[in-house]
mmCIF file with all atom_site columns, C-alpha atoms and ligand atoms in Angstrom:
data_model
loop_
_atom_site.group_PDB
_atom_site.id
_atom_site.type_symbol
_atom_site.label_atom_id
_atom_site.label_alt_id
_atom_site.label_comp_id
_atom_site.label_asym_id
_atom_site.label_entity_id
_atom_site.label_seq_id
_atom_site.pdbx_PDB_ins_code
_atom_site.Cartn_x
_atom_site.Cartn_y
_atom_site.Cartn_z
_atom_site.occupancy
_atom_site.B_iso_or_equiv
_atom_site.pdbx_formal_charge
_atom_site.auth_seq_id
_atom_site.auth_comp_id
_atom_site.auth_asym_id
_atom_site.auth_atom_id
_atom_site.pdbx_PDB_model_num
ATOM   1   C  CA  . MET Z 1 1   ? 113.358 310.157 -99.265  1.00 87.00 ? 1   MET Z CA  1
ATOM   2   C  CA  . ASN Z 1 2   ? 110.534 310.065 -97.859  1.00 91.00 ? 2   ASN Z CA  1
ATOM   3   C  CA  . GLN Z 1 3   ? 109.711 312.930 -94.759  1.00 90.00 ? 3   GLN Z CA  1
ATOM   4   C  CA  . GLU Z 1 4   ? 112.042 311.212 -92.242  1.00 94.00 ? 4   GLU Z CA  1
ATOM   5   C  CA  . GLN Z 1 5   ? 114.547 311.360 -94.072  1.00 95.00 ? 5   GLN Z CA  1
ATOM   6   C  CA  . ILE Z 1 6   ? 114.117 314.758 -95.035  1.00 95.00 ? 6   ILE Z CA  1
ATOM   7   C  CA  . LEU Z 1 7   ? 113.602 315.556 -91.710  1.00 95.00 ? 7   LEU Z CA  1
ATOM   8   C  CA  . LYS Z 1 8   ? 116.820 313.795 -90.915  1.00 97.00 ? 8   LYS Z CA  1
ATOM   9   C  CA  . LEU Z 1 9   ? 119.039 315.571 -93.556  1.00 97.00 ? 9   LEU Z CA  1
ATOM   10  C  CA  . VAL Z 1 10  ? 117.451 319.005 -92.417  1.00 97.00 ? 10  VAL Z CA  1
ATOM   11  C  CA  . LEU Z 1 11  ? 118.418 318.535 -89.079  1.00 97.00 ? 11  LEU Z CA  1
ATOM   12  C  CA  . ASP Z 1 12  ? 122.183 316.874 -89.980  1.00 98.00 ? 12  ASP Z CA  1
ATOM   13  C  CA  . HIS Z 1 13  ? 123.021 320.330 -92.582  1.00 98.00 ? 13  HIS Z CA  1
ATOM   14  C  CA  . TYR Z 1 14  ? 121.940 322.326 -89.855  1.00 97.00 ? 14  TYR Z CA  1
ATOM   15  C  CA  . GLU Z 1 15  ? 123.800 320.765 -87.349  1.00 98.00 ? 15  GLU Z CA  1
ATOM   16  C  CA  . ASN Z 1 16  ? 127.156 320.571 -89.198  1.00 98.00 ? 16  ASN Z CA  1
ATOM   17  C  CA  . PRO Z 1 17  ? 126.620 323.174 -92.083  1.00 98.00 ? 17  PRO Z CA  1
ATOM   18  C  CA  . ARG Z 1 18  ? 129.029 321.988 -94.729  1.00 98.00 ? 18  ARG Z CA  1
ATOM   19  C  CA  . ASN Z 1 19  ? 130.548 324.728 -96.735  1.00 98.00 ? 19  ASN Z CA  1
ATOM   20  C  CA  . TYR Z 1 20  ? 130.103 327.357 -93.696  1.00 98.00 ? 20  TYR Z CA  1
ATOM   21  C  CA  . GLY Z 1 21  ? 132.008 330.666 -93.550  1.00 98.00 ? 21  GLY Z CA  1
ATOM   22  C  CA  . GLU Z 1 22  ? 133.621 333.050 -95.919  1.00 98.00 ? 22  GLU Z CA  1
ATOM   23  C  CA  . ILE Z 1 23  ? 136.002 332.802 -98.737  1.00 98.00 ? 23  ILE Z CA  1
ATOM   24  C  CA  . SER Z 1 24  ? 138.774 335.796 -98.691  1.00 96.00 ? 24  SER Z CA  1
ATOM   25  C  CA  . ASP Z 1 25  ? 139.377 336.374 -101.530 1.00 97.00 ? 25  ASP Z CA  1
ATOM   26  C  CA  . ALA Z 1 26  ? 135.437 335.557 -103.127 1.00 98.00 ? 26  ALA Z CA  1
ATOM   27  C  CA  . ASP Z 1 27  ? 134.921 337.228 -106.716 1.00 97.00 ? 27  ASP Z CA  1
ATOM   28  C  CA  . VAL Z 1 28  ? 131.508 337.533 -105.846 1.00 97.00 ? 28  VAL Z CA  1
ATOM   29  C  CA  . ILE Z 1 29  ? 130.023 338.228 -101.951 1.00 98.00 ? 29  ILE Z CA  1
ATOM   30  C  CA  . GLU Z 1 30  ? 125.443 338.766 -101.733 1.00 98.00 ? 30  GLU Z CA  1
ATOM   31  C  CA  . GLU Z 1 31  ? 123.762 338.821 -98.995  1.00 98.00 ? 31  GLU Z CA  1
ATOM   32  C  CA  . GLY Z 1 32  ? 119.929 338.022 -98.779  1.00 97.00 ? 32  GLY Z CA  1
ATOM   33  C  CA  . GLY Z 1 33  ? 117.045 338.189 -96.810  1.00 96.00 ? 33  GLY Z CA  1
ATOM   34  C  CA  . ASN Z 1 34  ? 113.757 337.976 -96.030  1.00 92.00 ? 34  ASN Z CA  1
ATOM   35  C  CA  . PRO Z 1 35  ? 111.585 340.781 -95.136  1.00 86.00 ? 35  PRO Z CA  1
ATOM   36  C  CA  . GLY Z 1 36  ? 109.785 340.133 -91.750  1.00 86.00 ? 36  GLY Z CA  1
ATOM   37  C  CA  . CYS Z 1 37  ? 112.203 338.066 -89.734  1.00 94.00 ? 37  CYS Z CA  1
ATOM   38  C  CA  . GLY Z 1 38  ? 115.071 339.649 -90.374  1.00 92.00 ? 38  GLY Z CA  1
ATOM   39  C  CA  . ASP Z 1 39  ? 117.242 336.397 -91.018  1.00 95.00 ? 39  ASP Z CA  1
ATOM   40  C  CA  . ILE Z 1 40  ? 120.448 337.125 -92.579  1.00 96.00 ? 40  ILE Z CA  1
ATOM   41  C  CA  . LEU Z 1 41  ? 121.984 334.808 -95.239  1.00 98.00 ? 41  LEU Z CA  1
ATOM   42  C  CA  . LYS Z 1 42  ? 125.695 335.523 -96.822  1.00 98.00 ? 42  LYS Z CA  1
ATOM   43  C  CA  . ILE Z 1 43  ? 126.592 333.416 -99.922  1.00 98.00 ? 43  ILE Z CA  1
ATOM   44  C  CA  . TYR Z 1 44  ? 130.915 333.739 -101.300 1.00 98.00 ? 44  TYR Z CA  1
ATOM   45  C  CA  . LEU Z 1 45  ? 131.286 332.858 -104.390 1.00 98.00 ? 45  LEU Z CA  1
ATOM   46  C  CA  . ASN Z 1 46  ? 134.148 331.599 -106.771 1.00 98.00 ? 46  ASN Z CA  1
ATOM   47  C  CA  . VAL Z 1 47  ? 134.669 330.971 -109.576 1.00 97.00 ? 47  VAL Z CA  1
ATOM   48  C  CA  . ASP Z 1 48  ? 137.470 329.153 -112.534 1.00 96.00 ? 48  ASP Z CA  1
ATOM   49  C  CA  . SER Z 1 49  ? 138.253 330.329 -115.826 1.00 94.00 ? 49  SER Z CA  1
ATOM   50  C  CA  . ASP Z 1 50  ? 135.470 327.457 -117.498 1.00 95.00 ? 50  ASP Z CA  1
ATOM   51  C  CA  . ASN Z 1 51  ? 133.573 329.179 -116.199 1.00 95.00 ? 51  ASN Z CA  1
ATOM   52  C  CA  . ASN Z 1 52  ? 132.400 326.129 -112.875 1.00 97.00 ? 52  ASN Z CA  1
ATOM   53  C  CA  . VAL Z 1 53  ? 131.697 327.292 -109.401 1.00 98.00 ? 53  VAL Z CA  1
ATOM   54  C  CA  . ARG Z 1 54  ? 135.294 326.703 -107.785 1.00 97.00 ? 54  ARG Z CA  1
ATOM   55  C  CA  . ASP Z 1 55  ? 134.492 327.301 -103.962 1.00 98.00 ? 55  ASP Z CA  1
ATOM   56  C  CA  . VAL Z 1 56  ? 130.961 328.302 -102.267 1.00 98.00 ? 56  VAL Z CA  1
ATOM   57  C  CA  . SER Z 1 57  ? 129.957 329.267 -98.927  1.00 98.00 ? 57  SER Z CA  1
ATOM   58  C  CA  . PHE Z 1 58  ? 127.513 330.768 -96.770  1.00 98.00 ? 58  PHE Z CA  1
ATOM   59  C  CA  . SER Z 1 59  ? 127.338 332.416 -93.670  1.00 98.00 ? 59  SER Z CA  1
ATOM   60  C  CA  . ALA Z 1 60  ? 123.834 333.132 -91.986  1.00 96.00 ? 60  ALA Z CA  1
ATOM   61  C  CA  . ASP Z 1 61  ? 121.927 334.510 -88.725  1.00 94.00 ? 61  ASP Z CA  1
ATOM   62  C  CA  . GLY Z 1 62  ? 118.701 332.695 -89.782  1.00 93.00 ? 62  GLY Z CA  1
ATOM   63  C  CA  . CYS Z 1 63  ? 116.194 329.783 -88.829  1.00 97.00 ? 63  CYS Z CA  1
ATOM   64  C  CA  . MET Z 1 64  ? 116.983 325.795 -88.621  1.00 97.00 ? 64  MET Z CA  1
ATOM   65  C  CA  . LEU Z 1 65  ? 115.130 325.713 -92.783  1.00 97.00 ? 65  LEU Z CA  1
ATOM   66  C  CA  . SER Z 1 66  ? 117.192 328.802 -94.287  1.00 98.00 ? 66  SER Z CA  1
ATOM   67  C  CA  . GLN Z 1 67  ? 119.853 327.449 -92.992  1.00 97.00 ? 67  GLN Z CA  1
ATOM   68  C  CA  . ALA Z 1 68  ? 119.526 323.719 -93.568  1.00 98.00 ? 68  ALA Z CA  1
ATOM   69  C  CA  . GLY Z 1 69  ? 118.313 324.412 -97.331  1.00 98.00 ? 69  GLY Z CA  1
ATOM   70  C  CA  . ALA Z 1 70  ? 121.894 326.718 -98.109  1.00 98.00 ? 70  ALA Z CA  1
ATOM   71  C  CA  . SER Z 1 71  ? 123.960 323.976 -96.422  1.00 98.00 ? 71  SER Z CA  1
ATOM   72  C  CA  . ILE Z 1 72  ? 121.720 321.441 -98.433  1.00 98.00 ? 72  ILE Z CA  1
ATOM   73  C  CA  . LEU Z 1 73  ? 121.682 323.228 -101.845 1.00 98.00 ? 73  LEU Z CA  1
ATOM   74  C  CA  . LEU Z 1 74  ? 125.751 325.053 -101.761 1.00 98.00 ? 74  LEU Z CA  1
ATOM   75  C  CA  . GLU Z 1 75  ? 127.072 321.098 -101.492 1.00 97.00 ? 75  GLU Z CA  1
ATOM   76  C  CA  . LYS Z 1 76  ? 125.171 320.032 -104.764 1.00 97.00 ? 76  LYS Z CA  1
ATOM   77  C  CA  . ILE Z 1 77  ? 126.129 323.276 -106.862 1.00 98.00 ? 77  ILE Z CA  1
ATOM   78  C  CA  . LYS Z 1 78  ? 129.901 322.926 -106.418 1.00 97.00 ? 78  LYS Z CA  1
ATOM   79  C  CA  . GLY Z 1 79  ? 131.833 322.172 -109.540 1.00 97.00 ? 79  GLY Z CA  1
ATOM   80  C  CA  . MET Z 1 80  ? 128.490 323.013 -111.530 1.00 97.00 ? 80  MET Z CA  1
ATOM   81  C  CA  . LYS Z 1 81  ? 128.456 325.467 -114.270 1.00 97.00 ? 81  LYS Z CA  1
ATOM   82  C  CA  . VAL Z 1 82  ? 127.355 328.905 -114.042 1.00 96.00 ? 82  VAL Z CA  1
ATOM   83  C  CA  . SER Z 1 83  ? 125.312 328.496 -117.250 1.00 94.00 ? 83  SER Z CA  1
ATOM   84  C  CA  . GLU Z 1 84  ? 123.476 325.549 -115.229 1.00 96.00 ? 84  GLU Z CA  1
ATOM   85  C  CA  . LEU Z 1 85  ? 123.446 327.647 -112.160 1.00 96.00 ? 85  LEU Z CA  1
ATOM   86  C  CA  . ASN Z 1 86  ? 121.649 330.352 -114.926 1.00 94.00 ? 86  ASN Z CA  1
ATOM   87  C  CA  . ASP Z 1 87  ? 119.073 327.829 -115.797 1.00 95.00 ? 87  ASP Z CA  1
ATOM   88  C  CA  . LEU Z 1 88  ? 117.834 325.649 -112.249 1.00 96.00 ? 88  LEU Z CA  1
ATOM   89  C  CA  . SER Z 1 89  ? 114.663 327.260 -110.894 1.00 97.00 ? 89  SER Z CA  1
ATOM   90  C  CA  . ALA Z 1 90  ? 113.404 326.873 -107.901 1.00 95.00 ? 90  ALA Z CA  1
ATOM   91  C  CA  . GLU Z 1 91  ? 111.938 323.666 -108.199 1.00 97.00 ? 91  GLU Z CA  1
ATOM   92  C  CA  . TYR Z 1 92  ? 115.665 322.525 -108.023 1.00 98.00 ? 92  TYR Z CA  1
ATOM   93  C  CA  . VAL Z 1 93  ? 115.056 323.919 -103.948 1.00 98.00 ? 93  VAL Z CA  1
ATOM   94  C  CA  . THR Z 1 94  ? 111.617 321.440 -104.362 1.00 97.00 ? 94  THR Z CA  1
ATOM   95  C  CA  . GLU Z 1 95  ? 113.859 318.194 -105.284 1.00 97.00 ? 95  GLU Z CA  1
ATOM   96  C  CA  . LEU Z 1 96  ? 115.991 318.541 -102.449 1.00 97.00 ? 96  LEU Z CA  1
ATOM   97  C  CA  . LEU Z 1 97  ? 114.412 319.106 -99.982  1.00 97.00 ? 97  LEU Z CA  1
ATOM   98  C  CA  . GLY Z 1 98  ? 110.060 318.018 -101.092 1.00 96.00 ? 98  GLY Z CA  1
ATOM   99  C  CA  . LYS Z 1 99  ? 107.366 319.325 -101.955 1.00 96.00 ? 99  LYS Z CA  1
ATOM   100 C  CA  . LYS Z 1 100 ? 105.864 319.436 -98.074  1.00 96.00 ? 100 LYS Z CA  1
ATOM   101 C  CA  . MET Z 1 101 ? 109.110 320.572 -96.391  1.00 96.00 ? 101 MET Z CA  1
ATOM   102 C  CA  . VAL Z 1 102 ? 109.256 323.583 -98.674  1.00 97.00 ? 102 VAL Z CA  1
ATOM   103 C  CA  . SER Z 1 103 ? 105.625 324.569 -98.639  1.00 97.00 ? 103 SER Z CA  1
ATOM   104 C  CA  . THR Z 1 104 ? 105.858 324.887 -94.866  1.00 94.00 ? 104 THR Z CA  1
ATOM   105 C  CA  . ARG Z 1 105 ? 108.035 327.728 -94.948  1.00 95.00 ? 105 ARG Z CA  1
ATOM   106 C  CA  . PRO Z 1 106 ? 109.098 328.895 -98.556  1.00 96.00 ? 106 PRO Z CA  1
ATOM   107 C  CA  . GLN Z 1 107 ? 110.612 332.020 -98.226  1.00 96.00 ? 107 GLN Z CA  1
ATOM   108 C  CA  . CYS Z 1 108 ? 113.065 329.887 -95.287  1.00 97.00 ? 108 CYS Z CA  1
ATOM   109 C  CA  . ALA Z 1 109 ? 113.326 327.258 -97.617  1.00 97.00 ? 109 ALA Z CA  1
ATOM   110 C  CA  . ARG Z 1 110 ? 114.334 328.873 -100.922 1.00 97.00 ? 110 ARG Z CA  1
ATOM   111 C  CA  . LEU Z 1 111 ? 116.866 331.795 -99.104  1.00 98.00 ? 111 LEU Z CA  1
ATOM   112 C  CA  . GLY Z 1 112 ? 119.684 330.189 -99.639  1.00 98.00 ? 112 GLY Z CA  1
ATOM   113 C  CA  . PHE Z 1 113 ? 118.715 329.320 -103.515 1.00 98.00 ? 113 PHE Z CA  1
ATOM   114 C  CA  . ASN Z 1 114 ? 117.673 333.145 -103.723 1.00 98.00 ? 114 ASN Z CA  1
ATOM   115 C  CA  . THR Z 1 115 ? 120.727 334.530 -102.541 1.00 98.00 ? 115 THR Z CA  1
ATOM   116 C  CA  . LEU Z 1 116 ? 122.729 331.963 -105.185 1.00 98.00 ? 116 LEU Z CA  1
ATOM   117 C  CA  . LYS Z 1 117 ? 120.720 333.312 -107.747 1.00 98.00 ? 117 LYS Z CA  1
ATOM   118 C  CA  . LYS Z 1 118 ? 121.433 337.291 -107.547 1.00 98.00 ? 118 LYS Z CA  1
ATOM   119 C  CA  . ALA Z 1 119 ? 125.207 336.218 -106.782 1.00 98.00 ? 119 ALA Z CA  1
ATOM   120 C  CA  . ILE Z 1 120 ? 125.080 334.627 -110.288 1.00 97.00 ? 120 ILE Z CA  1
ATOM   121 C  CA  . SER Z 1 121 ? 123.993 336.815 -111.343 1.00 95.00 ? 121 SER Z CA  1
ATOM   122 C  CA  . LYS Z 1 122 ? 126.334 339.694 -109.704 1.00 96.00 ? 122 LYS Z CA  1
ATOM   123 C  CA  . PHE Z 1 123 ? 128.793 337.714 -111.417 1.00 96.00 ? 123 PHE Z CA  1
ATOM   124 C  CA  . SER Z 1 124 ? 127.534 337.024 -114.641 1.00 92.00 ? 124 SER Z CA  1
ATOM   125 C  CA  . GLN Z 1 125 ? 127.190 341.132 -114.972 1.00 91.00 ? 125 GLN Z CA  1
ATOM   126 C  CA  . LYS Z 1 126 ? 131.154 341.354 -114.005 1.00 88.00 ? 126 LYS Z CA  1
ATOM   127 C  CA  . GLU Z 1 127 ? 131.669 338.957 -116.224 1.00 85.00 ? 127 GLU Z CA  1
ATOM   128 C  CA  . ASN Z 1 128 ? 130.065 341.348 -118.959 1.00 82.00 ? 128 ASN Z CA  1
ATOM   129 C  CA  . ILE Z 1 129 ? 131.259 344.403 -117.860 1.00 82.00 ? 129 ILE Z CA  1
ATOM   130 C  CA  . ALA Z 1 130 ? 135.073 342.501 -117.962 1.00 82.00 ? 130 ALA Z CA  1
ATOM   131 C  CA  . ASN Z 1 131 ? 134.774 341.254 -121.437 1.00 81.00 ? 131 ASN Z CA  1
ATOM   132 C  CA  . SER Z 1 132 ? 133.033 343.944 -123.514 1.00 83.00 ? 132 SER Z CA  1
ATOM   133 C  CA  . ASN Z 1 133 ? 135.996 346.569 -121.618 1.00 77.00 ? 133 ASN Z CA  1
ATOM   134 C  CA  . ASN Z 1 134 ? 138.833 344.009 -123.264 1.00 68.00 ? 134 ASN Z CA  1
HETATM 135 FE FE1 . FES K 2 .   ? 113.740 334.030 -91.486  1.00 80.74 ? 201 FES K FE1 1
HETATM 136 FE FE2 . FES K 2 .   ? 113.321 331.175 -92.239  1.00 80.74 ? 201 FES K FE2 1
HETATM 137 S  S1  . FES K 2 .   ? 112.328 332.812 -90.287  1.00 80.74 ? 201 FES K S1  1
HETATM 138 S  S2  . FES K 2 .   ? 114.192 332.329 -93.242  1.00 80.74 ? 201 FES K S2  1
#
Protein backbone atom coordinates (compact mmCIF):
# COMPACT_ATOMS: atom_id res chain seq x y z
CA MET A 1 0.00 0.00 0.00
CA ASN A 2 1.21 3.49 -0.70
CA GLN A 3 1.08 6.29 1.86
CA GLU A 4 -2.19 7.69 0.54
CA GLN A 5 -3.88 4.29 0.83
CA ILE A 6 -2.57 3.84 4.36
CA LEU A 7 -3.88 7.27 5.36
CA LYS A 8 -7.27 6.38 3.90
CA LEU A 9 -7.27 3.07 5.77
CA VAL A 10 -6.38 4.77 9.06
CA LEU A 11 -9.09 7.38 8.62
CA ASP A 12 -11.68 4.76 7.72
CA HIS A 13 -10.87 2.65 10.77
CA TYR A 14 -10.90 5.71 13.00
CA GLU A 15 -14.32 6.81 11.76
CA ASN A 16 -15.75 3.28 11.61
CA PRO A 17 -13.80 1.21 14.12
CA ARG A 18 -14.17 -2.56 13.72
CA ASN A 19 -14.55 -4.81 16.75
CA TYR A 20 -15.27 -1.84 18.98
CA GLY A 21 -16.93 -2.26 22.37
CA GLU A 22 -16.86 -4.54 25.36
CA ILE A 23 -17.19 -8.32 25.39
CA SER A 24 -19.22 -8.98 28.51
CA ASP A 25 -17.90 -12.52 29.08
CA ALA A 26 -14.31 -11.89 28.03
CA ASP A 27 -11.69 -14.40 29.20
CA VAL A 28 -9.25 -11.53 29.56
CA ILE A 29 -9.56 -7.76 29.77
CA GLU A 30 -6.31 -5.84 29.56
CA GLU A 31 -5.75 -2.13 29.78
CA GLY A 32 -2.89 -0.29 28.14
CA GLY A 33 -1.85 3.31 28.03
CA ASN A 34 0.89 5.61 26.98
CA PRO A 35 2.60 7.64 29.66
CA GLY A 36 2.66 11.27 28.72
CA CYS A 37 -0.59 11.51 26.81
CA GLY A 38 -2.95 9.70 29.15
CA ASP A 39 -4.64 7.75 26.36
CA ILE A 40 -6.21 4.47 27.43
CA LEU A 41 -7.06 1.41 25.39
CA LYS A 42 -8.73 -1.78 26.61
CA ILE A 43 -8.63 -5.15 24.89
CA TYR A 44 -11.28 -7.82 25.46
CA LEU A 45 -10.32 -11.33 24.46
CA ASN A 46 -12.09 -14.66 24.16
CA VAL A 47 -10.23 -17.83 23.23
CA ASP A 48 -11.87 -21.10 22.20
CA SER A 49 -10.94 -24.61 23.34
CA ASP A 50 -8.51 -24.99 20.40
CA ASN A 51 -6.65 -21.89 21.53
CA ASN A 52 -7.86 -19.73 18.65
CA VAL A 53 -8.99 -16.16 19.21
CA ARG A 54 -12.77 -16.58 19.02
CA ASP A 55 -13.56 -12.96 19.67
CA VAL A 56 -11.60 -9.82 20.33
CA SER A 57 -12.58 -6.20 20.72
CA PHE A 58 -11.33 -2.90 22.06
CA SER A 59 -12.55 0.28 23.64
CA ALA A 60 -10.46 3.39 23.75
CA ASP A 61 -10.12 6.98 24.66
CA GLY A 62 -7.19 8.01 22.57
CA CYS A 63 -5.75 9.58 19.49
CA MET A 64 -6.66 8.72 15.93
CA LEU A 65 -3.65 6.51 15.22
CA SER A 66 -3.91 4.47 18.42
CA GLN A 67 -7.59 3.75 17.79
CA ALA A 68 -7.28 3.08 14.07
CA GLY A 69 -4.18 0.96 14.67
CA ALA A 70 -6.06 -1.19 17.17
CA SER A 71 -9.03 -1.59 14.82
CA ILE A 72 -6.81 -2.61 11.89
CA LEU A 73 -4.84 -5.01 14.06
CA LEU A 74 -7.80 -6.76 15.67
CA GLU A 75 -9.49 -7.32 12.33
CA LYS A 76 -6.38 -9.19 11.20
CA ILE A 77 -5.76 -11.30 14.26
CA LYS A 78 -9.29 -12.58 14.86
CA GLY A 79 -9.19 -16.36 14.47
CA MET A 80 -5.43 -16.63 14.90
CA LYS A 81 -3.89 -19.10 17.34
CA VAL A 82 -2.61 -17.87 20.68
CA SER A 83 0.78 -19.39 19.83
CA GLU A 84 0.93 -17.38 16.57
CA LEU A 85 0.16 -14.21 18.51
CA ASN A 86 2.86 -15.03 21.02
CA ASP A 87 5.30 -15.15 18.12
CA LEU A 88 4.29 -11.81 16.59
CA SER A 89 6.76 -8.99 16.99
CA ALA A 90 6.14 -5.26 16.77
CA GLU A 91 7.30 -5.56 13.17
CA TYR A 92 3.77 -6.75 12.43
CA VAL A 93 2.47 -3.24 13.16
CA THR A 94 4.88 -1.91 10.54
CA GLU A 95 3.56 -4.49 8.06
CA LEU A 96 0.03 -3.27 8.67
CA LEU A 97 0.59 0.47 8.85
CA GLY A 98 3.80 1.02 6.92
CA LYS A 99 7.15 2.26 8.12
CA LYS A 100 6.41 5.93 7.60
CA MET A 101 3.17 5.96 9.59
CA VAL A 102 4.71 3.98 12.46
CA SER A 103 7.88 6.05 12.61
CA THR A 104 5.97 9.33 12.94
CA ARG A 105 4.23 8.16 16.14
CA PRO A 106 5.43 4.71 17.18
CA GLN A 107 3.87 4.81 20.66
CA CYS A 108 0.45 5.56 19.21
CA ALA A 109 0.76 3.05 16.38
CA ARG A 110 1.78 0.28 18.78
CA LEU A 111 -0.59 0.92 21.68
CA GLY A 112 -3.14 -1.64 20.44
CA PHE A 113 -0.42 -4.18 19.67
CA ASN A 114 1.30 -3.79 23.03
CA THR A 115 -2.00 -4.10 24.88
CA LEU A 116 -2.96 -7.16 22.84
CA LYS A 117 0.38 -8.80 23.67
CA LYS A 118 -0.24 -8.15 27.37
CA ALA A 119 -3.74 -9.65 27.02
CA ILE A 120 -2.32 -12.75 25.33
CA SER A 121 0.32 -13.23 27.97
CA LYS A 122 -2.30 -12.78 30.73
CA PHE A 123 -4.42 -15.45 29.02
CA SER A 124 -1.43 -17.82 28.75
CA GLN A 125 -0.63 -17.34 32.44
CA LYS A 126 -4.23 -18.09 33.40
CA GLU A 127 -4.13 -21.21 31.23
CA ASN A 128 -0.90 -22.39 32.82
CA ILE A 129 -2.31 -21.93 36.30
CA ALA A 130 -5.54 -23.71 35.33
CA ASN A 131 -3.58 -26.62 33.78
CA SER A 132 -1.26 -26.96 36.75
CA ASN A 133 -4.31 -27.20 39.03
CA ASN A 134 -5.74 -30.11 37.02
FE1 LIG B 1 -1.59 9.04 23.15
FE2 LIG B 1 -1.46 8.66 20.59
S1 LIG B 1 -1.24 10.54 21.63
S2 LIG B 1 -1.64 7.15 22.12
